Amino acid sequence: MDVAASSFDLGSPEATASSERSQLDTLLSSIRACRACAREFSHEPRPVIQVTSETRLLICGQAPGRRAHESGLPFDDPSGDRLREWLGLDRDTFYADSRIGVVPMAFCVPGTNPKGGDYPPPPRCSAFWRRSLLACLPRVELTLMVGSCAQQWALQHTSGRSMTATVAAWRDYGPAVIPLPHPSWRSTVWLRRNPWFENELVPHLHTRVAAMLGNAATPL
């Protein structure tokens, strides 16, 4: 028997972890090379995704914005700053900690609607990639469904009649899933009208993230 093979049991945790990383790396390479929507965009597709086989906290939003498209970093804008406040995380930790993953419903910026805001994420993206990608993330303990698009896909018939109703019922989806509003500037009025979010859900989220990531997160 080959000495290297005998010292690396194919059924060992190390072998399992190596296989998981390999499968995920292969899938991520395919995602980053994807150009399925290129003909529908006025810009060059640039899939933006942040995930590793060690991901424990998974953030599922709508689609990258323009700044994320330019930098290649998810939530690289004021909405990301607000999201990090909700999580009790600083910017450096958010991007450097391999236990934090960001997998939006669509990986490329869909473009700006002349009537305002971005276009919704093309459903083709999640149909192509989402289930196989999530299957490669066995260590995820908490998934944050950010915005109505992510909530409708993940929660389906159990989601509320509106984003507000779904987020208000956040206790019903735990402990593995927490629905959140989108943290963009458009949510500022919503936050004023729904003070329970920052009074009840955000402290709970701080505690969960702090317990999961240890010193990387700061509880309220």
C-alpha positions as semicolon CSV with decimal commas, in nm:
position;residue;x (nm);y (nm);z (nm)
1;M;0,000;0,000;0,000
2;D;0,119;0,351;-0,077
3;V;0,252;0,515;0,240
4;A;0,083;0,848;0,168
5;A;-0,251;0,677;0,110
6;S;-0,221;0,472;0,428
7;S;-0,155;0,786;0,634
8;F;-0,459;0,963;0,491
9;D;-0,767;0,759;0,572
10;L;-1,031;0,829;0,308
11;G;-1,295;0,815;0,577
12;S;-1,115;1,048;0,817
13;P;-1,238;1,400;0,903
14;E;-0,932;1,539;0,724
15;A;-1,019;1,353;0,405
16;T;-1,381;1,459;0,427
17;A;-1,282;1,823;0,475
18;S;-1,040;1,804;0,183
19;S;-1,310;1,657;-0,042
20;E;-1,558;1,927;0,063
21;R;-1,307;2,201;-0,017
22;S;-1,230;2,047;-0,353
23;Q;-1,597;2,021;-0,452
24;L;-1,667;2,376;-0,340
25;D;-1,360;2,517;-0,515
26;T;-1,463;2,348;-0,840
27;L;-1,816;2,485;-0,812
28;L;-1,695;2,837;-0,728
29;S;-1,467;2,834;-1,031
30;S;-1,766;2,749;-1,249
31;I;-1,978;3,021;-1,087
32;R;-1,710;3,287;-1,137
33;A;-1,677;3,186;-1,501
34;C;-2,054;3,195;-1,562
35;R;-2,173;3,424;-1,843
36;A;-2,527;3,289;-1,879
37;C;-2,683;3,636;-1,850
38;A;-2,422;3,823;-2,054
39;R;-2,655;3,899;-2,345
40;E;-2,910;4,054;-2,111
41;F;-2,664;4,289;-1,939
42;S;-2,521;4,615;-2,062
43;H;-2,210;4,539;-1,856
44;E;-1,963;4,253;-1,827
45;P;-2,087;3,992;-1,577
46;R;-1,880;3,970;-1,259
47;P;-2,010;3,712;-1,010
48;V;-1,958;3,834;-0,653
49;I;-1,964;3,565;-0,386
50;Q;-1,790;3,512;-0,052
51;V;-1,800;3,162;0,088
52;T;-1,573;2,881;0,210
53;S;-1,625;2,528;0,331
54;E;-1,588;2,668;0,685
55;T;-1,887;2,902;0,652
56;R;-2,113;2,895;0,959
57;L;-2,298;3,225;0,918
58;L;-2,452;3,252;0,572
59;I;-2,595;3,582;0,446
60;C;-2,832;3,553;0,152
61;G;-2,924;3,886;-0,004
62;Q;-3,067;3,992;-0,337
63;A;-2,780;4,072;-0,577
64;P;-2,459;4,277;-0,571
65;G;-2,488;4,652;-0,615
66;R;-2,274;4,866;-0,840
67;R;-2,001;4,920;-0,582
68;A;-1,981;4,548;-0,508
69;H;-1,956;4,485;-0,883
70;E;-1,662;4,724;-0,907
71;S;-1,473;4,603;-0,598
72;G;-1,567;4,235;-0,602
73;L;-1,669;4,256;-0,234
74;P;-2,029;4,184;-0,131
75;F;-2,209;4,457;0,065
76;D;-1,928;4,701;-0,008
77;D;-2,149;5,008;0,041
78;P;-2,352;5,190;0,307
79;S;-2,607;4,907;0,315
80;G;-2,319;4,677;0,411
81;D;-2,221;4,914;0,691
82;R;-2,575;4,895;0,828
83;L;-2,582;4,515;0,793
84;R;-2,254;4,488;0,983
85;E;-2,402;4,704;1,260
86;W;-2,694;4,464;1,284
87;L;-2,449;4,174;1,312
88;G;-2,209;4,341;1,555
89;L;-1,918;4,294;1,314
90;D;-1,653;4,532;1,188
91;R;-1,562;4,557;0,821
92;D;-1,231;4,371;0,846
93;T;-1,387;4,073;1,023
94;F;-1,679;4,062;0,781
95;Y;-1,446;4,006;0,486
96;A;-1,163;3,813;0,653
97;D;-1,339;3,555;0,871
98;S;-1,385;3,235;0,670
99;R;-1,686;3,145;0,886
100;I;-1,888;3,430;0,730
101;G;-2,033;3,367;0,385
102;V;-2,237;3,581;0,145
103;V;-2,441;3,402;-0,123
104;P;-2,691;3,636;-0,295
105;M;-2,986;3,520;-0,501
106;A;-2,799;3,636;-0,812
107;F;-2,422;3,670;-0,824
108;C;-2,395;3,957;-1,074
109;V;-2,528;4,312;-1,051
110;P;-2,849;4,304;-1,259
111;G;-2,826;4,667;-1,368
112;T;-3,008;4,987;-1,280
113;N;-3,374;5,036;-1,356
114;P;-3,435;5,379;-1,515
115;K;-3,734;5,412;-1,283
116;G;-3,506;5,381;-0,979
117;G;-3,317;5,110;-0,797
118;D;-3,166;4,794;-0,943
119;Y;-3,350;4,536;-1,147
120;P;-3,454;4,223;-0,952
121;P;-3,211;3,931;-0,957
122;P;-3,252;3,710;-1,265
123;P;-3,413;3,382;-1,151
124;R;-3,183;3,190;-1,387
125;C;-2,891;3,236;-1,148
126;S;-3,047;3,064;-0,847
127;A;-3,192;2,793;-1,073
128;F;-2,844;2,719;-1,211
129;W;-2,636;2,731;-0,897
130;R;-2,811;2,771;-0,565
131;R;-2,904;2,420;-0,456
132;S;-2,571;2,265;-0,553
133;L;-2,384;2,548;-0,379
134;L;-2,579;2,519;-0,055
135;A;-2,517;2,143;-0,058
136;C;-2,143;2,221;-0,041
137;L;-2,182;2,418;0,285
138;P;-2,243;2,155;0,554
139;R;-2,127;2,370;0,848
140;V;-2,380;2,651;0,814
141;E;-2,558;2,707;1,147
142;L;-2,745;3,031;1,078
143;T;-2,877;3,167;0,748
144;L;-2,989;3,529;0,721
145;M;-3,248;3,581;0,447
146;V;-3,204;3,948;0,358
147;G;-3,494;4,099;0,165
148;S;-3,809;3,959;0,011
149;C;-3,646;3,783;-0,286
150;A;-3,432;3,563;-0,064
151;Q;-3,718;3,504;0,178
152;Q;-3,962;3,396;-0,090
153;W;-3,710;3,152;-0,239
154;A;-3,609;2,993;0,092
155;L;-3,929;3,011;0,294
156;Q;-4,178;2,973;0,006
157;H;-4,531;2,911;0,136
158;T;-4,428;2,976;0,496
159;S;-4,322;3,335;0,429
160;G;-4,561;3,612;0,526
161;R;-4,778;3,816;0,295
162;S;-4,513;4,087;0,296
163;M;-4,151;4,135;0,392
164;T;-4,265;4,311;0,709
165;A;-4,491;4,021;0,807
166;T;-4,213;3,771;0,742
167;V;-3,953;3,960;0,947
168;A;-4,205;4,023;1,227
169;A;-4,249;3,645;1,251
170;W;-3,873;3,586;1,276
171;R;-3,908;3,369;1,587
172;D;-4,111;3,118;1,384
173;Y;-3,820;3,042;1,151
174;G;-3,542;2,991;1,403
175;P;-3,302;2,882;1,509
176;A;-3,145;2,806;1,170
177;V;-3,299;3,095;0,972
178;I;-3,361;3,463;1,046
179;P;-3,534;3,688;0,790
180;L;-3,412;4,049;0,770
181;P;-3,513;4,358;0,575
182;H;-3,267;4,485;0,318
183;P;-3,027;4,723;0,495
184;S;-3,029;4,988;0,219
185;W;-3,111;5,355;0,279
186;R;-3,463;5,279;0,154
187;S;-3,522;5,086;0,478
188;T;-3,467;5,393;0,697
189;V;-3,836;5,484;0,704
190;W;-3,927;5,117;0,758
191;L;-3,698;5,103;1,061
192;R;-3,864;5,409;1,213
193;R;-4,207;5,253;1,164
194;N;-4,100;4,919;1,307
195;P;-3,892;4,994;1,620
196;W;-3,934;4,634;1,738
197;F;-3,673;4,534;1,480
198;E;-3,386;4,721;1,644
199;N;-3,525;4,672;1,996
200;E;-3,583;4,298;1,974
201;L;-3,439;4,127;1,667
202;V;-3,105;4,310;1,644
203;P;-3,004;4,232;2,006
204;H;-3,094;3,868;1,944
205;L;-2,887;3,871;1,626
206;H;-2,588;4,025;1,808
207;T;-2,605;3,750;2,068
208;R;-2,634;3,470;1,810
209;V;-2,346;3,597;1,599
210;A;-2,126;3,661;1,904
211;A;-2,188;3,307;2,031
212;M;-2,110;3,163;1,689
213;L;-1,798;3,363;1,609
214;G;-1,663;3,430;1,958
215;N;-1,445;3,738;1,989
216;A;-1,505;3,830;1,624
217;A;-1,848;3,968;1,711
218;T;-1,956;4,207;1,983
219;P;-2,286;4,147;2,166
220;L;-2,502;4,444;2,263
